[in-house]
Short mmCIF file of C-alpha atoms in Angstrom, two decimals:
data_model
loop_
_atom_site.label_atom_id
_atom_site.label_comp_id
_atom_site.label_asym_id
_atom_site.label_seq_id
_atom_site.Cartn_x
_atom_site.Cartn_y
_atom_site.Cartn_z
CA MET A 1 101.36 107.86 90.04
CA SER A 2 101.25 104.98 87.81
CA ILE A 3 99.73 101.99 89.69
CA VAL A 4 100.29 98.33 88.77
CA TRP A 5 97.76 96.07 90.47
CA ALA A 6 98.51 92.57 91.79
CA ASP A 7 96.49 89.89 93.72
CA ASP A 8 98.88 86.98 93.72
CA LEU A 9 99.94 86.23 97.39
CA ALA A 10 103.09 84.51 96.28
CA CYS A 11 104.64 87.92 95.13
CA ILE A 12 104.04 89.56 98.46
CA ASP A 13 106.81 90.83 100.76
CA TRP A 14 104.83 90.50 104.01
CA HIS A 15 107.40 92.72 105.85
CA GLU A 16 106.78 95.38 103.37
CA LEU A 17 103.07 94.86 103.64
CA SER A 18 103.56 95.13 107.66
CA ALA A 19 105.40 98.47 107.22
CA LEU A 20 102.50 99.82 105.01
CA TYR A 21 99.93 98.99 107.82
CA ARG A 22 102.13 100.53 110.31
CA ILE A 23 102.59 103.97 108.65
CA ALA A 24 99.12 104.10 106.87
CA PRO A 25 98.48 104.11 110.11
CA LEU A 26 96.36 101.00 110.68
CA GLY A 27 98.24 99.14 113.53
CA ASP A 28 101.22 97.02 113.98
CA LYS A 29 100.38 93.75 112.21
CA ALA A 30 102.90 90.98 112.06
CA PRO A 31 104.15 89.82 108.73
CA ALA A 32 103.23 86.27 109.51
CA ASP A 33 99.71 87.41 110.80
CA LEU A 34 99.13 89.25 107.39
CA ALA A 35 100.27 86.09 105.52
CA LEU A 36 97.64 84.08 107.46
CA VAL A 37 94.88 86.65 107.18
CA PHE A 38 95.35 87.25 103.47
CA GLY A 39 95.79 83.78 102.80
CA ASN A 40 92.30 83.02 104.41
CA SER A 41 90.64 86.03 102.53
CA MET A 42 88.68 85.20 99.30
CA PHE A 43 89.66 88.52 97.51
CA HIS A 44 92.49 90.76 97.77
CA ALA A 45 94.10 93.77 96.07
CA PHE A 46 97.79 95.32 96.02
CA ALA A 47 98.73 98.45 94.49
CA TYR A 48 102.30 99.29 93.45
CA ASP A 49 103.89 102.64 92.25
CA GLU A 50 107.35 101.91 90.73
CA GLY A 51 107.71 98.62 92.43
CA ARG A 52 106.81 100.13 95.89
CA LEU A 53 103.88 98.64 97.86
CA VAL A 54 101.41 101.60 98.17
CA GLY A 55 98.02 100.27 98.84
CA ALA A 56 96.29 97.11 99.90
CA GLY A 57 93.01 95.45 101.03
CA ARG A 58 91.24 92.29 101.60
CA VAL A 59 87.88 90.71 101.68
CA LEU A 60 87.02 87.89 103.96
CA ALA A 61 83.96 86.23 102.22
CA ASP A 62 81.89 82.96 102.32
CA GLY A 63 81.05 82.89 98.58
CA ARG A 64 77.40 84.16 98.78
CA ASP A 65 75.85 85.48 101.65
CA CYS A 66 78.46 87.81 103.67
CA ALA A 67 81.63 89.63 102.61
CA TYR A 68 83.56 91.67 105.12
CA LEU A 69 85.84 94.14 103.40
CA CYS A 70 88.93 95.01 105.70
CA ASP A 71 92.47 96.02 106.08
CA VAL A 72 92.39 98.68 103.41
CA ALA A 73 95.80 100.73 103.76
CA VAL A 74 97.14 103.39 101.74
CA HIS A 75 100.51 104.80 101.94
CA PRO A 76 100.56 108.40 103.49
CA ASP A 77 102.32 109.66 100.19
CA CYS A 78 99.36 108.44 98.11
CA GLN A 79 96.65 109.34 100.43
CA GLY A 80 94.03 111.69 99.22
CA GLN A 81 94.59 110.57 95.45
CA GLY A 82 91.83 108.24 94.99
CA LEU A 83 93.72 105.23 95.65
CA GLY A 84 91.87 103.92 98.62
CA ARG A 85 88.63 104.46 96.63
CA GLU A 86 90.19 102.27 93.58
CA ILE A 87 91.23 99.57 96.17
CA ILE A 88 87.61 99.30 97.49
CA GLU A 89 85.94 99.56 94.08
CA ARG A 90 88.15 96.60 92.91
CA LEU A 91 87.22 94.72 95.81
CA LEU A 92 83.60 95.50 95.77
CA VAL A 93 83.48 94.15 92.07
CA ARG A 94 84.99 90.86 93.04
CA CYS A 95 82.36 90.31 95.83
CA ARG A 96 79.31 91.80 94.16
CA THR A 97 77.52 88.61 94.11
CA HIS A 98 77.24 88.60 98.04
CA ARG A 99 74.13 89.52 99.65
CA LYS A 100 75.68 91.89 102.18
CA ILE A 101 79.26 93.60 102.45
CA ILE A 102 80.09 94.81 105.74
CA LEU A 103 83.14 96.81 107.04
CA TYR A 104 83.95 98.84 110.04
CA ALA A 105 85.65 102.22 109.46
CA VAL A 106 88.41 103.83 111.40
CA PRO A 107 86.50 106.50 113.58
CA GLY A 108 86.20 109.69 111.61
CA LYS A 109 86.42 107.97 108.21
CA GLU A 110 82.77 107.00 107.89
CA GLY A 111 81.89 109.63 105.43
CA PHE A 112 84.59 108.24 103.00
CA TYR A 113 82.69 104.90 102.97
CA GLU A 114 79.29 106.39 102.67
CA ARG A 115 80.22 108.18 99.57
CA LEU A 116 81.16 104.39 98.22
CA GLY A 117 77.65 103.30 99.05
CA PHE A 118 77.97 101.88 102.46
CA ARG A 119 75.54 102.58 105.28
CA ARG A 120 75.38 102.63 108.92
CA MET A 121 74.21 99.61 110.70
CA THR A 122 71.99 99.89 113.78
CA THR A 123 72.66 96.18 115.12
CA ALA A 124 76.34 95.80 114.50
CA MET A 125 78.19 94.58 117.57
CA ALA A 126 81.67 93.26 118.34
CA ILE A 127 84.03 91.67 120.89
CA PHE A 128 87.65 92.77 120.46
CA GLU A 129 90.75 91.22 121.86
CA ASP A 130 91.65 94.35 123.67
CA GLN A 131 88.17 95.96 124.54
CA ALA A 132 89.77 98.94 126.41
CA SER A 133 91.77 99.98 123.41
CA ALA A 134 88.74 99.79 121.25
CA TYR A 135 86.59 101.89 123.45
CA SER A 136 89.63 104.45 123.72
CA ARG A 137 89.90 104.45 119.77
CA GLY A 138 86.32 105.05 119.40
CA TYR A 139 85.34 101.49 117.83
CA LEU A 140 82.92 100.58 120.69
CA VAL A 141 80.26 102.68 122.17
CA ALA A 142 80.02 102.74 126.04
CA PRO A 143 77.08 100.83 127.41
#
């Protein structure tokens, strides 16, 4: 695998990115929605292998206090080869001046993020658009 890195949003094929999130699998994210959220994110990283988008991630950040690492996706053909780690490490370098960097993990993947220095929070809370789905997928703890 010979990865070429990019962060220029003008070069992104949003349909290709949408397909990546679908097969990663991180859900069905519409191309227009991805263009909006990546456009509103301070940092992003895109990984290409022989011209094919195989990884992506972004950080929503305020410039100093809080950064939220999110939407890290790796093509199934490239998982387990360190690409996800590289995406995260590249994004962490970009937001290192923030006082706190937060993420929420796909249930069962917490150990991966712990190896990258993230620690569990005891006070994190969320409101999801689809609360029932968030409970069933393990993102929320029943009261």
